[in-house]
Amino acid sequence: MFLEPHFKGQRSGWIEVICGSMFSGKTEELIRRLKRAKIANQKVEIFKPKIDTRYDVQKVVSHDENFILAVPIDNSLKLLEMVDGIGVVGIDEAQFFDSDLPDVCQQLALQGKRVIVAGLDMDFKGRPFGPMPNLLSVAEYITKVHAICQHCGNLATHSYRLASEGSTVMLGEKNSYEARCRTCYTMGNILKLQTEP
Ligand code: ZN
């Protein structure tokens, strides 16, 4: 479990990244950290890309329906204008943000803020997703959470898409995707290739 760092003297900001596949509990972990900060009377705000409209535009909702209110924004530079007086900045579904997000997060950290970013590290093709790889490079703390493979019960790192057509920005729902380990993910893709016309 992630434990907040201790600082002596001047408190500086930093970046935490929570990454993993679908159904790995990224949003739950983000919410857990933010709720604890809130209890300690720290000013907390959470942002998400406007594109993520599943369930509710105003709420960050994890699959188990834990939620906290979130502000949808359409580009990451807007963050810089919206975080006055906020000590802890949460960002959910970070993979859907633009490529400015890592720089924006670094600026926020320099301003002394704690920045907690959650997002998919890989898309359904197994490729690094959007700004996530760059965020992972510049973060002080990284937590990779895992799902359980729905086929074999091993740790799952990949998001396997059951449907074969469509774009990467198809928002994840339980019936469109499965969490799979590397082996089951690869076997699934091979089978898909063999059965497609
Ligand atoms: Zn498996």
XYZ file of C-alpha atoms and ligand atoms in Angstrom:
198
model
C 0.000 0.000 0.000
C 1.177 3.493 -0.829
C 2.140 5.586 2.197
C 2.522 9.337 1.951
C 6.140 10.538 2.189
C 7.372 12.588 5.123
C 9.111 15.870 4.541
C 11.186 17.811 7.019
C 11.180 21.587 6.683
C 9.952 23.070 3.421
C 7.199 20.977 1.934
C 7.637 20.511 -1.785
C 5.187 19.143 -4.283
C 5.430 15.841 -6.071
C 3.736 13.580 -8.619
C 2.204 10.169 -7.897
C 1.020 7.932 -10.720
C -1.404 5.049 -10.253
C -1.453 2.901 -13.388
C -2.649 -0.496 -14.487
C -5.146 -2.315 -16.704
C -8.871 -2.052 -16.574
C -10.520 -3.500 -13.446
C -7.299 -3.056 -11.481
C -8.729 -0.564 -8.983
C -6.910 2.587 -10.147
C -9.835 4.903 -9.460
C -10.533 3.258 -6.097
C -6.901 3.865 -5.118
C -7.095 7.481 -6.316
C -10.278 8.021 -4.308
C -8.738 6.385 -1.239
C -5.767 8.768 -1.288
C -7.927 11.832 -1.896
C -10.402 10.958 0.846
C -7.605 10.598 3.387
C -6.179 13.997 2.409
C -9.650 15.509 2.698
C -10.068 14.109 6.200
C -6.817 15.882 7.091
C -8.434 19.156 5.960
C -6.286 19.442 2.854
C -7.975 21.137 -0.070
C -8.616 18.476 -2.684
C -9.925 18.736 -6.223
C -10.266 16.113 -8.897
C -10.252 16.574 -12.651
C -10.964 14.306 -15.561
C -11.032 14.648 -19.334
C -14.328 15.700 -20.818
C -14.291 12.645 -23.051
C -14.991 10.280 -20.151
C -18.766 10.505 -19.903
C -19.605 7.068 -18.605
C -21.963 7.010 -15.630
C -21.939 10.729 -14.833
C -20.092 13.766 -16.171
C -19.612 15.331 -12.756
C -18.465 12.369 -10.744
C -15.403 10.226 -10.714
C -17.001 6.860 -10.259
C -15.122 3.687 -9.697
C -16.665 0.396 -10.767
C -17.844 -0.255 -7.225
C -19.696 3.075 -7.272
C -17.408 4.841 -4.874
C -17.337 8.393 -6.115
C -16.228 11.936 -5.506
C -17.179 15.007 -7.516
C -14.894 15.790 -10.423
C -14.448 18.716 -12.771
C -14.425 17.721 -16.450
C -11.902 19.721 -18.522
C -11.172 19.564 -22.226
C -7.444 20.272 -22.137
C -4.722 19.897 -19.583
C -3.438 23.507 -19.727
C -6.724 24.588 -18.164
C -5.610 22.840 -14.994
C -3.116 25.637 -14.380
C -5.944 28.166 -14.030
C -8.138 25.987 -11.861
C -5.968 24.891 -8.970
C -5.561 28.088 -6.951
C -5.471 27.231 -3.263
C -5.759 23.502 -3.898
C -3.117 21.406 -2.173
C -3.909 17.998 -3.609
C -4.786 17.687 -7.300
C -6.320 14.404 -8.471
C -6.498 13.523 -12.157
C -8.466 10.486 -13.342
C -8.488 8.766 -16.766
C -5.223 10.571 -17.519
C -4.613 8.440 -20.635
C -7.257 10.467 -22.476
C -5.556 13.811 -21.824
C -3.320 15.612 -24.321
C 0.481 15.482 -24.420
C 0.850 18.650 -22.299
C -0.289 16.832 -19.171
C 3.191 15.736 -17.930
C 4.493 19.342 -18.157
C 1.375 20.675 -16.460
C 1.758 18.159 -13.618
C 5.402 19.163 -13.184
C 4.424 22.825 -12.934
C 1.823 21.977 -10.298
C 4.381 19.981 -8.322
C 6.790 22.931 -8.494
C 4.039 25.076 -7.014
C 4.123 22.766 -3.992
C 1.089 20.689 -4.866
C 0.658 16.967 -4.432
C -0.477 15.655 -7.827
C -2.083 12.209 -7.999
C -2.674 10.858 -11.491
C -4.567 7.665 -12.332
C -4.743 6.122 -15.790
C -4.435 3.106 -18.050
C -0.780 2.450 -18.823
C -1.597 0.451 -21.984
C -4.388 0.567 -24.535
C -6.137 -2.598 -25.716
C -3.356 -3.155 -28.245
C -0.794 -3.244 -25.463
C 0.754 0.093 -26.478
C 1.711 2.847 -23.992
C -1.389 5.005 -23.685
C -1.383 8.774 -24.442
C 0.626 10.881 -21.957
C 1.004 7.999 -19.466
C 4.544 6.847 -20.400
C 5.887 10.407 -20.048
C 4.056 10.858 -16.753
C 5.609 7.655 -15.446
C 9.043 9.014 -16.344
C 8.685 12.244 -14.397
C 6.730 10.993 -11.365
C 8.313 10.657 -7.915
C 6.082 7.713 -6.990
C 4.556 5.021 -9.182
C 2.029 2.414 -8.144
C 1.126 -0.263 -10.666
C -2.068 -1.982 -9.605
C -3.181 -5.285 -11.086
C -6.458 -6.918 -11.910
C -7.062 -10.663 -11.808
C -7.017 -12.480 -15.157
C -10.597 -13.510 -15.916
C -9.309 -16.672 -17.620
C -6.621 -18.151 -15.415
C -6.623 -16.202 -12.148
C -3.064 -14.902 -12.456
C -2.275 -11.223 -12.077
C -3.665 -9.291 -15.028
C -1.739 -6.453 -16.660
C -3.560 -6.133 -19.989
C -6.964 -4.854 -21.084
C -8.340 -7.296 -23.635
C -11.057 -6.014 -25.925
C -13.710 -8.554 -26.802
C -14.936 -6.684 -29.906
C -12.332 -6.356 -32.648
C -13.507 -3.209 -34.453
C -13.643 0.409 -33.273
C -11.167 3.022 -32.071
C -8.900 3.073 -29.041
C -11.092 5.644 -27.344
C -13.908 3.205 -26.774
C -14.756 3.686 -23.148
C -14.380 0.664 -21.021
C -17.324 -1.293 -19.770
C -17.377 -4.679 -18.220
C -18.981 -6.312 -21.254
C -16.505 -4.877 -23.807
C -13.234 -5.676 -22.063
C -11.586 -8.299 -19.918
C -8.585 -8.025 -17.637
C -6.047 -10.637 -18.757
C -2.540 -11.749 -17.931
C 0.080 -11.442 -20.644
C -0.357 -15.041 -21.810
C -4.165 -15.054 -21.981
C -4.100 -11.634 -23.633
C -1.720 -12.867 -26.338
C -3.607 -16.152 -26.847
C -6.841 -14.179 -27.230
C -5.361 -11.953 -29.897
C -3.957 -14.915 -31.821
C -7.392 -16.621 -31.726
C -9.021 -13.391 -32.902
C -6.684 -13.222 -35.906
C -7.443 -16.845 -36.794
C -11.228 -16.470 -36.587
C -11.523 -13.110 -38.372
C -12.282 -13.219 -42.119
Zn -4.440 -15.448 -17.677
